[in-house]
Coordinates of C-alpha atoms in Angstrom, one line a residue:
M1 CA 6.9 -103.7 -116.6
E2 CA 7.8 -105.3 -113.4
K3 CA 6.0 -103.9 -110.3
R4 CA 6.7 -104.1 -106.6
R5 CA 6.1 -107.6 -105.1
T6 CA 5.2 -108.5 -101.6
D7 CA 4.5 -111.8 -99.9
R8 CA 5.4 -113.8 -103.0
G9 CA 7.7 -116.8 -103.1
K10 CA 7.8 -119.2 -100.2
P11 CA 4.7 -119.8 -98.1
N12 CA 4.6 -117.9 -94.9
R13 CA 4.5 -120.6 -92.2
S14 CA 4.4 -118.1 -89.4
M15 CA 0.7 -117.3 -90.0
S16 CA -0.8 -120.3 -88.3
K17 CA -4.5 -120.4 -87.1
N18 CA -5.4 -117.3 -89.0
R19 CA -8.8 -115.8 -89.5
T20 CA -8.5 -114.6 -93.0
Y21 CA -11.2 -113.1 -95.2
F22 CA -11.3 -112.4 -99.0
V23 CA -13.3 -110.1 -101.2
S24 CA -12.9 -109.1 -104.8
D25 CA -14.6 -107.1 -107.5
L26 CA -16.2 -104.4 -105.4
H27 CA -16.0 -102.1 -108.5
M28 CA -16.2 -99.1 -106.2
F29 CA -17.4 -95.9 -107.9
A30 CA -19.1 -97.8 -110.8
R31 CA -22.8 -97.3 -111.2
R32 CA -23.4 -101.1 -111.3
S33 CA -21.7 -101.6 -107.9
T34 CA -23.6 -102.2 -104.6
A35 CA -20.4 -102.4 -102.6
E36 CA -21.3 -99.5 -100.3
Q37 CA -24.0 -101.7 -98.8
H38 CA -21.3 -104.2 -97.6
V39 CA -18.6 -101.7 -96.3
G40 CA -19.9 -102.0 -92.8
E41 CA -19.7 -105.8 -92.8
I42 CA -16.2 -105.7 -94.4
Q43 CA -15.0 -103.4 -91.6
K44 CA -16.6 -105.6 -89.0
R45 CA -14.9 -108.8 -90.3
A46 CA -11.6 -107.0 -90.6
R47 CA -11.7 -105.9 -87.0
R48 CA -11.7 -109.6 -85.9
A49 CA -9.3 -110.9 -88.6
E50 CA -5.6 -111.4 -88.8
N51 CA -5.6 -111.1 -92.6
F52 CA -8.0 -109.4 -95.0
V53 CA -7.3 -109.9 -98.8
L54 CA -8.7 -107.4 -101.3
G55 CA -8.6 -109.5 -104.4
G56 CA -8.6 -107.0 -107.3
D57 CA -11.1 -104.7 -109.1
I58 CA -11.8 -103.2 -105.7
F59 CA -11.9 -99.9 -107.7
D60 CA -13.1 -99.4 -111.2
F61 CA -11.3 -96.8 -113.2
R62 CA -13.0 -97.7 -116.5
W63 CA -16.6 -97.4 -115.3
S64 CA -16.1 -94.8 -112.6
T65 CA -19.0 -92.4 -112.3
L66 CA -16.5 -89.7 -111.1
Q67 CA -15.6 -89.3 -114.8
C68 CA -12.0 -88.3 -114.0
T69 CA -9.0 -90.5 -113.2
N70 CA -7.6 -88.1 -110.5
R71 CA -11.0 -88.0 -108.7
T72 CA -11.2 -91.7 -108.8
L73 CA -7.7 -92.0 -107.5
D74 CA -8.4 -89.6 -104.6
A75 CA -11.7 -91.5 -103.7
A76 CA -9.9 -94.8 -103.9
T77 CA -7.1 -93.6 -101.7
D78 CA -9.5 -92.2 -99.1
W79 CA -11.6 -95.4 -99.1
L80 CA -8.6 -97.7 -98.6
D81 CA -7.0 -95.4 -96.0
S82 CA -10.3 -95.4 -94.0
L83 CA -10.6 -99.2 -94.2
V84 CA -7.1 -99.8 -93.1
R85 CA -7.4 -97.4 -90.2
S86 CA -10.7 -99.0 -89.1
A87 CA -8.9 -102.3 -88.2
P88 CA -5.3 -101.5 -87.1
D89 CA -4.7 -105.1 -85.9
C90 CA -5.6 -106.6 -89.2
K91 CA -3.1 -107.1 -92.0
F92 CA -4.6 -106.0 -95.3
H93 CA -3.3 -107.3 -98.6
F94 CA -4.3 -105.4 -101.7
L95 CA -4.1 -107.3 -105.0
M96 CA -4.7 -105.6 -108.2
G97 CA -7.2 -106.5 -110.9
N98 CA -7.6 -105.5 -114.5
H99 CA -9.8 -102.6 -113.6
D100 CA -7.6 -101.1 -110.9
H101 CA -4.1 -102.1 -112.1
H102 CA -3.1 -98.5 -112.9
D103 CA 0.3 -96.9 -112.7
L104 CA -1.0 -94.0 -110.7
M105 CA -2.8 -96.3 -108.3
I106 CA 0.4 -98.2 -107.8
K107 CA 2.0 -94.9 -106.6
R108 CA -0.8 -94.4 -104.2
L109 CA -0.4 -97.9 -102.9
E110 CA 3.3 -97.4 -102.4
S111 CA 2.5 -94.2 -100.4
L112 CA -0.2 -95.8 -98.3
S113 CA 1.8 -98.9 -97.5
G114 CA 4.6 -96.6 -96.3
V115 CA 2.2 -95.0 -93.9
H116 CA 0.3 -98.0 -92.7
H117 CA 2.3 -100.9 -91.2
N118 CA -0.7 -103.2 -91.8
L119 CA -1.0 -102.7 -95.5
S120 CA 0.9 -104.5 -98.3
W121 CA 0.1 -104.9 -101.9
D122 CA 1.0 -107.0 -105.0
P123 CA 0.1 -106.7 -108.6
Y124 CA -0.7 -110.4 -109.1
L125 CA -0.9 -112.8 -106.1
L126 CA -0.5 -113.5 -102.5
R127 CA 0.5 -116.8 -100.9
L128 CA -0.4 -117.7 -97.3
C129 CA 0.6 -121.2 -96.4
E130 CA -1.6 -123.7 -98.3
S131 CA -3.7 -120.9 -99.9
V132 CA -3.1 -118.7 -102.9
F133 CA -5.0 -115.5 -103.7
L134 CA -5.2 -113.8 -107.1
H135 CA -7.6 -111.7 -109.1
G136 CA -8.4 -114.4 -111.6
D137 CA -8.1 -112.6 -115.0
A138 CA -5.6 -115.4 -115.9
A139 CA -8.8 -117.4 -116.5
D140 CA -9.7 -115.3 -119.6
V141 CA -7.3 -117.2 -121.8
D142 CA -4.6 -119.8 -121.3
A143 CA -2.5 -117.0 -119.9
T144 CA 1.2 -117.0 -119.3
H145 CA 2.5 -114.5 -116.8
Q146 CA 3.9 -112.4 -119.7
R147 CA 0.5 -112.3 -121.4
L148 CA -1.2 -111.3 -118.2
V149 CA 1.3 -108.5 -117.7
Q150 CA 0.6 -107.3 -121.3
S151 CA -3.1 -107.5 -120.8
R152 CA -3.0 -105.5 -117.6
E153 CA -1.1 -102.7 -119.4
N154 CA -3.8 -102.3 -122.0
P155 CA -5.1 -98.8 -121.5
R156 CA -8.7 -99.8 -122.3
H157 CA -9.0 -101.1 -118.7
H158 CA -8.3 -97.7 -117.3
H159 CA -9.7 -94.9 -119.5
P160 CA -13.1 -93.8 -118.2
R161 CA -16.0 -94.7 -120.5
G162 CA -18.2 -91.9 -121.7
Q163 CA -21.8 -91.2 -120.8
T164 CA -23.1 -93.0 -123.9
A165 CA -21.4 -96.3 -123.0
S166 CA -22.5 -95.9 -119.4
T167 CA -26.1 -95.5 -120.4
A168 CA -25.9 -98.5 -122.7
Y169 CA -24.5 -100.6 -119.9
E170 CA -27.3 -99.4 -117.6
V171 CA -29.8 -100.8 -120.1
V172 CA -27.9 -104.2 -120.0
L173 CA -28.2 -104.2 -116.2
R174 CA -31.9 -103.6 -116.3
T175 CA -32.5 -106.5 -118.6
G176 CA -30.5 -108.9 -116.4
I177 CA -28.5 -110.3 -119.2
H178 CA -25.3 -109.7 -117.2
R179 CA -26.3 -112.4 -114.8
S180 CA -26.0 -115.2 -117.3
V181 CA -22.7 -114.1 -118.9
P182 CA -20.4 -115.5 -116.2
V183 CA -22.0 -118.9 -116.4
V184 CA -21.4 -119.1 -120.2
A185 CA -18.0 -117.3 -120.2
Y186 CA -16.5 -119.1 -117.2
P187 CA -17.4 -122.8 -116.9
K188 CA -16.1 -124.1 -113.6
R189 CA -13.8 -126.8 -114.9
R190 CA -12.2 -124.7 -117.6
T191 CA -11.7 -121.8 -115.2
A192 CA -10.0 -124.0 -112.6
K193 CA -7.8 -125.6 -115.3
R194 CA -6.7 -122.2 -116.6
L195 CA -5.9 -120.8 -113.2
L196 CA -4.0 -123.9 -112.1
R197 CA -2.0 -123.8 -115.4
Y198 CA -1.0 -120.2 -114.6
L199 CA -0.2 -121.0 -110.9
N200 CA 2.0 -123.9 -112.0
E201 CA 3.9 -121.5 -114.2
V202 CA 4.6 -119.0 -111.5
G203 CA 5.5 -121.7 -108.9
H204 CA 2.4 -121.9 -106.8
G205 CA 0.7 -125.0 -108.2
K206 CA -0.2 -128.3 -106.5
E207 CA 3.3 -129.4 -106.2
S208 CA 4.2 -126.4 -104.1
G209 CA 1.6 -127.4 -101.5
V210 CA -1.4 -125.2 -102.6
R211 CA -4.7 -126.7 -101.5
H212 CA -7.0 -123.7 -101.9
V213 CA -7.3 -121.0 -104.6
Y214 CA -9.2 -117.8 -103.9
F215 CA -10.0 -115.6 -106.9
G216 CA -12.5 -113.1 -108.4
H217 CA -12.9 -111.5 -111.8
T218 CA -15.5 -114.0 -113.1
H219 CA -18.4 -112.7 -111.0
R220 CA -19.4 -116.3 -110.6
P221 CA -19.6 -117.6 -107.0
L222 CA -17.8 -120.9 -106.3
D223 CA -17.7 -122.6 -102.9
A224 CA -14.9 -125.2 -102.6
Y225 CA -15.2 -126.4 -106.3
R226 CA -12.7 -129.3 -106.5
H227 CA -10.3 -129.8 -109.4
D228 CA -7.1 -131.9 -109.4
G229 CA -7.1 -132.1 -105.6
I230 CA -7.4 -128.3 -105.1
E231 CA -10.4 -126.3 -103.9
F232 CA -11.4 -123.2 -105.8
H233 CA -13.4 -120.4 -104.1
N234 CA -15.0 -117.2 -105.5
G235 CA -17.3 -114.9 -103.6
G236 CA -19.0 -113.4 -106.6
A237 CA -19.4 -109.6 -106.9
P238 CA -21.6 -106.9 -105.4
I239 CA -23.2 -106.1 -108.7
R240 CA -26.9 -105.7 -109.0
G241 CA -28.5 -109.2 -109.4
V242 CA -25.2 -111.1 -108.8
P243 CA -24.6 -113.1 -105.6
F244 CA -21.9 -111.8 -103.3
R245 CA -20.3 -113.0 -100.1
I246 CA -17.2 -112.2 -98.0
V247 CA -15.2 -115.4 -98.1
S248 CA -13.8 -117.0 -95.0
A249 CA -10.5 -118.4 -96.2
K250 CA -8.3 -121.3 -95.1
S251 CA -4.8 -119.7 -95.1
A252 CA -3.1 -122.1 -92.8
R253 CA -3.2 -125.6 -91.4

């Protein structure tokens, strides 16, 4: 199913000398998330930014402790509305991830972007000059755009998990096993190759002038990892025991 698109296509050359920030994988409302500890700093950065990119899995419908889709939707809407209002001079760009790409969330985004002039959204990616921003789930497999669309529509990403599953995951968090999974599952070179293959398919590869790729999903921090002349950046995730940072992005030159 094709969703609303914003800021796709040709690079926006009008955004020169930006101060742009990027975060992803906050997993708001999930028990494992420590995102609330960073909300103040996110708001602070946004107030001095021209662009702030929210790079997917900002909310977590699958592991939400609210145990109800409608409650999670209401909480997500209130959180995003508050953030956008806190920095009226900043342009917020909301990208969707596999844990918050929900048809009902899309309706909320359509409503919020109609109210706030400084909020836009896209299901897949944002291009700002020499930088491209995306969630990063294209790194799971050698994904074509069609496969990515099909994966996002899988209902398992959105149905709340029961108490038994949540308790089991809590045990995993306590053991610390989750910290080593990203290193094994997402080797740097393979991840960069897969993302670049996807970007080439959708017209935002090296030949289009991309020099920087900002992504999330893997929960594995990367700071200017270089592959095929392109730098890849990932700020990690505010999950217990996992490094996290708000990334200062290079959106223009």
